[in-house]
């Protein structure tokens, strides 16, 4: 198994599954070949440059500074990322302001057509996008192929189409007046997204903003910027007018903070941690900016004895460990009716032990690498804390070390912990990794109290066959999303967001389009 130029037609490197160099990804500079590789035809030998996309062109940061980009499954640097600062944000805002009037004048149909062209190009290159997302984030390639990239394409298409169907309200004031609601784009929108679902969440923000007629200054997470740059290249190929979408690479404290504080950006759409959300709100609120904050979670899963056991078991394994547990919607506290608890515990732990941790490129891998070395230690520290608090680790709880090219990768065995009450730190703090707790409960009231007993309120999952309990409990859950007998079943028209410290505002459907517009009431006297 050697990489050679003659093998460049193969769709992925046979050793580490990176995309061939002839993939249209980015500018590259050669690195020395890694052990076991002979030539330089794959990205595994190359240092990718992840550039800013400002005013329709790709360029390094003005300062010329770079950040390291890591491949989590390999635990090594594979890219350098433009380390931008406020001066790059300034350029991006100027480009966005300049592009604004023509983008609005293009009209809904014109914006629809442009976004659909971009979506078609991402779909054309789905395989390359999925492999790149996996390399940058550590997630299994098949997950990126089945979930992340298709959903990014769907986001673009959904909002491109939704804008054609947006209605405005009219109110007749008896026989005195007609009022109608006129919605205009807010102007330049700031969009800041996290690393866990990189292109999926990046497009979830920029698509409604662009469809609504805003121009955008966006910042992906510095930890996973690769597919945002690939998207920029597809925007150029699709003929998206320069300056309509601007992507500034770099860190939160420099780029994210500059976007948040910029006086010409009147709306900030942010997804990320609760502490970061609070920092953004502290800056943006006194400037009276529109704010959409999608923040952390500590989601409960309530399992009643009358549920469909096999279906619940399958989906609860998925809701616990999908994407290494790094989805804000993952269930992390599993509450099980006591009569079912022994059966659940035995079957669940058995299933979790059978999950395969390994090479993200291999189709049979269930659990890839966590996103960074720092995150690996954060998750393992949480496991140590759980033990200090008296928790028993039923499986996992340790780093997994692989052989060969992935020997330095950041892998964690999926972990199940029991013996902790609802109030302890393990059951209160977001871990955001492949770690769940299981707890028995005796009554519905006790389960609801435990479920709602954190500062978060993003999603809840209920497993029961009792129809009246489904509705009763759904209304009692203090969370923005309640899944009953399912998980991650999404309809992009529905409101999406959290209560309490999980966020402010709702994304999805018309809520997102409305966020990026200002409503003006026009009252005409009859
Ligand atoms: P962070 O809050 O660390 O970062 C999110 C984004 O904000 C990144 O692009 C980050 O940049 C940027 N950022 C960091 N500091 C600032 C700042 N001071 N001003 C402006 N921007 C800043 O979150 P993570 O990336 O670690 O993502 C994980 C978190 O996201 C979890 O808490 C998870 O629950 C939450 N999340 C919520 C979702 C929801 O819909 N509610 C969905 C997905 C995740 P950089 O990374 O470059 O530092």
JSON list of N, CA, C and O in Angstrom, two decimals, residues 438-456:
[
{"chain": "A", "resi": 438, "resn": "UNK", "atom": "N", "xyz": [-26.20, 6.59, 33.74]},
{"chain": "A", "resi": 438, "resn": "UNK", "atom": "CA", "xyz": [-27.53, 5.96, 33.84]},
{"chain": "A", "resi": 438, "resn": "UNK", "atom": "C", "xyz": [-27.98, 6.02, 35.30]},
{"chain": "A", "resi": 438, "resn": "UNK", "atom": "O", "xyz": [-27.19, 5.85, 36.21]},
{"chain": "A", "resi": 439, "resn": "UNK", "atom": "N", "xyz": [-29.28, 6.30, 35.47]},
{"chain": "A", "resi": 439, "resn": "UNK", "atom": "CA", "xyz": [-29.85, 6.45, 36.82]},
{"chain": "A", "resi": 439, "resn": "UNK", "atom": "C", "xyz": [-31.25, 5.84, 36.83]},
{"chain": "A", "resi": 439, "resn": "UNK", "atom": "O", "xyz": [-32.00, 6.07, 35.87]},
{"chain": "A", "resi": 440, "resn": "UNK", "atom": "N", "xyz": [-31.63, 5.13, 37.89]},
{"chain": "A", "resi": 440, "resn": "UNK", "atom": "CA", "xyz": [-33.01, 4.65, 37.98]},
{"chain": "A", "resi": 440, "resn": "UNK", "atom": "C", "xyz": [-33.93, 5.73, 38.56]},
{"chain": "A", "resi": 440, "resn": "UNK", "atom": "O", "xyz": [-33.48, 6.59, 39.29]},
{"chain": "A", "resi": 441, "resn": "UNK", "atom": "N", "xyz": [-35.23, 5.64, 38.23]},
{"chain": "A", "resi": 441, "resn": "UNK", "atom": "CA", "xyz": [-36.23, 6.51, 38.90]},
{"chain": "A", "resi": 441, "resn": "UNK", "atom": "C", "xyz": [-37.46, 5.68, 39.23]},
{"chain": "A", "resi": 441, "resn": "UNK", "atom": "O", "xyz": [-37.71, 4.63, 38.61]},
{"chain": "A", "resi": 442, "resn": "UNK", "atom": "N", "xyz": [-38.23, 6.17, 40.22]},
{"chain": "A", "resi": 442, "resn": "UNK", "atom": "CA", "xyz": [-39.41, 5.42, 40.65]},
{"chain": "A", "resi": 442, "resn": "UNK", "atom": "C", "xyz": [-40.71, 6.00, 40.12]},
{"chain": "A", "resi": 442, "resn": "UNK", "atom": "O", "xyz": [-41.62, 5.27, 39.78]},
{"chain": "A", "resi": 443, "resn": "UNK", "atom": "N", "xyz": [-40.81, 7.33, 40.08]},
{"chain": "A", "resi": 443, "resn": "UNK", "atom": "CA", "xyz": [-42.07, 7.94, 39.66]},
{"chain": "A", "resi": 443, "resn": "UNK", "atom": "C", "xyz": [-41.84, 8.92, 38.52]},
{"chain": "A", "resi": 443, "resn": "UNK", "atom": "O", "xyz": [-40.72, 9.42, 38.32]},
{"chain": "A", "resi": 444, "resn": "UNK", "atom": "N", "xyz": [-42.93, 9.19, 37.81]},
{"chain": "A", "resi": 444, "resn": "UNK", "atom": "CA", "xyz": [-42.89, 10.15, 36.72]},
{"chain": "A", "resi": 444, "resn": "UNK", "atom": "C", "xyz": [-42.40, 11.51, 37.22]},
{"chain": "A", "resi": 444, "resn": "UNK", "atom": "O", "xyz": [-41.57, 12.17, 36.59]},
{"chain": "A", "resi": 445, "resn": "UNK", "atom": "N", "xyz": [-42.91, 11.92, 38.38]},
{"chain": "A", "resi": 445, "resn": "UNK", "atom": "CA", "xyz": [-42.57, 13.23, 38.95]},
{"chain": "A", "resi": 445, "resn": "UNK", "atom": "C", "xyz": [-41.07, 13.32, 39.21]},
{"chain": "A", "resi": 445, "resn": "UNK", "atom": "O", "xyz": [-40.43, 14.33, 38.91]},
{"chain": "A", "resi": 446, "resn": "UNK", "atom": "N", "xyz": [-40.53, 12.25, 39.78]},
{"chain": "A", "resi": 446, "resn": "UNK", "atom": "CA", "xyz": [-39.10, 12.22, 40.09]},
{"chain": "A", "resi": 446, "resn": "UNK", "atom": "C", "xyz": [-38.28, 12.33, 38.79]},
{"chain": "A", "resi": 446, "resn": "UNK", "atom": "O", "xyz": [-37.28, 13.06, 38.72]},
{"chain": "A", "resi": 447, "resn": "UNK", "atom": "N", "xyz": [-38.74, 11.63, 37.76]},
{"chain": "A", "resi": 447, "resn": "UNK", "atom": "CA", "xyz": [-38.02, 11.64, 36.48]},
{"chain": "A", "resi": 447, "resn": "UNK", "atom": "C", "xyz": [-38.04, 13.05, 35.87]},
{"chain": "A", "resi": 447, "resn": "UNK", "atom": "O", "xyz": [-37.02, 13.55, 35.39]},
{"chain": "A", "resi": 448, "resn": "UNK", "atom": "N", "xyz": [-39.20, 13.69, 35.92]},
{"chain": "A", "resi": 448, "resn": "UNK", "atom": "CA", "xyz": [-39.33, 15.03, 35.33]},
{"chain": "A", "resi": 448, "resn": "UNK", "atom": "C", "xyz": [-38.46, 16.02, 36.10]},
{"chain": "A", "resi": 448, "resn": "UNK", "atom": "O", "xyz": [-37.76, 16.85, 35.51]},
{"chain": "A", "resi": 449, "resn": "UNK", "atom": "N", "xyz": [-38.48, 15.88, 37.43]},
{"chain": "A", "resi": 449, "resn": "UNK", "atom": "CA", "xyz": [-37.68, 16.79, 38.26]},
{"chain": "A", "resi": 449, "resn": "UNK", "atom": "C", "xyz": [-36.18, 16.64, 37.94]},
{"chain": "A", "resi": 449, "resn": "UNK", "atom": "O", "xyz": [-35.47, 17.63, 37.78]},
{"chain": "A", "resi": 450, "resn": "UNK", "atom": "N", "xyz": [-35.73, 15.40, 37.82]},
{"chain": "A", "resi": 450, "resn": "UNK", "atom": "CA", "xyz": [-34.31, 15.18, 37.50]},
{"chain": "A", "resi": 450, "resn": "UNK", "atom": "C", "xyz": [-34.01, 15.68, 36.09]},
{"chain": "A", "resi": 450, "resn": "UNK", "atom": "O", "xyz": [-32.98, 16.34, 35.85]},
{"chain": "A", "resi": 451, "resn": "UNK", "atom": "N", "xyz": [-34.91, 15.40, 35.16]},
{"chain": "A", "resi": 451, "resn": "UNK", "atom": "CA", "xyz": [-34.69, 15.81, 33.76]},
{"chain": "A", "resi": 451, "resn": "UNK", "atom": "C", "xyz": [-34.53, 17.33, 33.66]},
{"chain": "A", "resi": 451, "resn": "UNK", "atom": "O", "xyz": [-33.65, 17.83, 32.96]},
{"chain": "A", "resi": 452, "resn": "UNK", "atom": "N", "xyz": [-35.38, 18.04, 34.39]},
{"chain": "A", "resi": 452, "resn": "UNK", "atom": "CA", "xyz": [-35.36, 19.51, 34.30]},
{"chain": "A", "resi": 452, "resn": "UNK", "atom": "C", "xyz": [-34.36, 20.15, 35.27]},
{"chain": "A", "resi": 452, "resn": "UNK", "atom": "O", "xyz": [-34.21, 21.37, 35.27]},
{"chain": "A", "resi": 453, "resn": "UNK", "atom": "N", "xyz": [-33.68, 19.33, 36.06]},
{"chain": "A", "resi": 453, "resn": "UNK", "atom": "CA", "xyz": [-32.88, 19.87, 37.16]},
{"chain": "A", "resi": 453, "resn": "UNK", "atom": "C", "xyz": [-31.47, 20.29, 36.80]},
{"chain": "A", "resi": 453, "resn": "UNK", "atom": "O", "xyz": [-30.55, 20.07, 37.58]},
{"chain": "A", "resi": 454, "resn": "UNK", "atom": "N", "xyz": [-31.26, 20.84, 35.63]},
{"chain": "A", "resi": 454, "resn": "UNK", "atom": "CA", "xyz": [-29.96, 21.44, 35.29]},
{"chain": "A", "resi": 454, "resn": "UNK", "atom": "C", "xyz": [-30.23, 22.84, 34.76]},
{"chain": "A", "resi": 454, "resn": "UNK", "atom": "O", "xyz": [-31.37, 23.21, 34.48]},
{"chain": "A", "resi": 455, "resn": "UNK", "atom": "N", "xyz": [-29.13, 23.59, 34.55]},
{"chain": "A", "resi": 455, "resn": "UNK", "atom": "CA", "xyz": [-29.32, 24.94, 34.02]},
{"chain": "A", "resi": 455, "resn": "UNK", "atom": "C", "xyz": [-29.60, 24.92, 32.52]},
{"chain": "A", "resi": 455, "resn": "UNK", "atom": "O", "xyz": [-29.91, 25.93, 31.90]},
{"chain": "A", "resi": 456, "resn": "UNK", "atom": "N", "xyz": [-29.45, 23.74, 31.89]},
{"chain": "A", "resi": 456, "resn": "UNK", "atom": "CA", "xyz": [-29.63, 23.64, 30.44]},
{"chain": "A", "resi": 456, "resn": "UNK", "atom": "C", "xyz": [-31.07, 23.26, 30.09]},
{"chain": "A", "resi": 456, "resn": "UNK", "atom": "O", "xyz": [-31.80, 22.74, 30.93]}
]
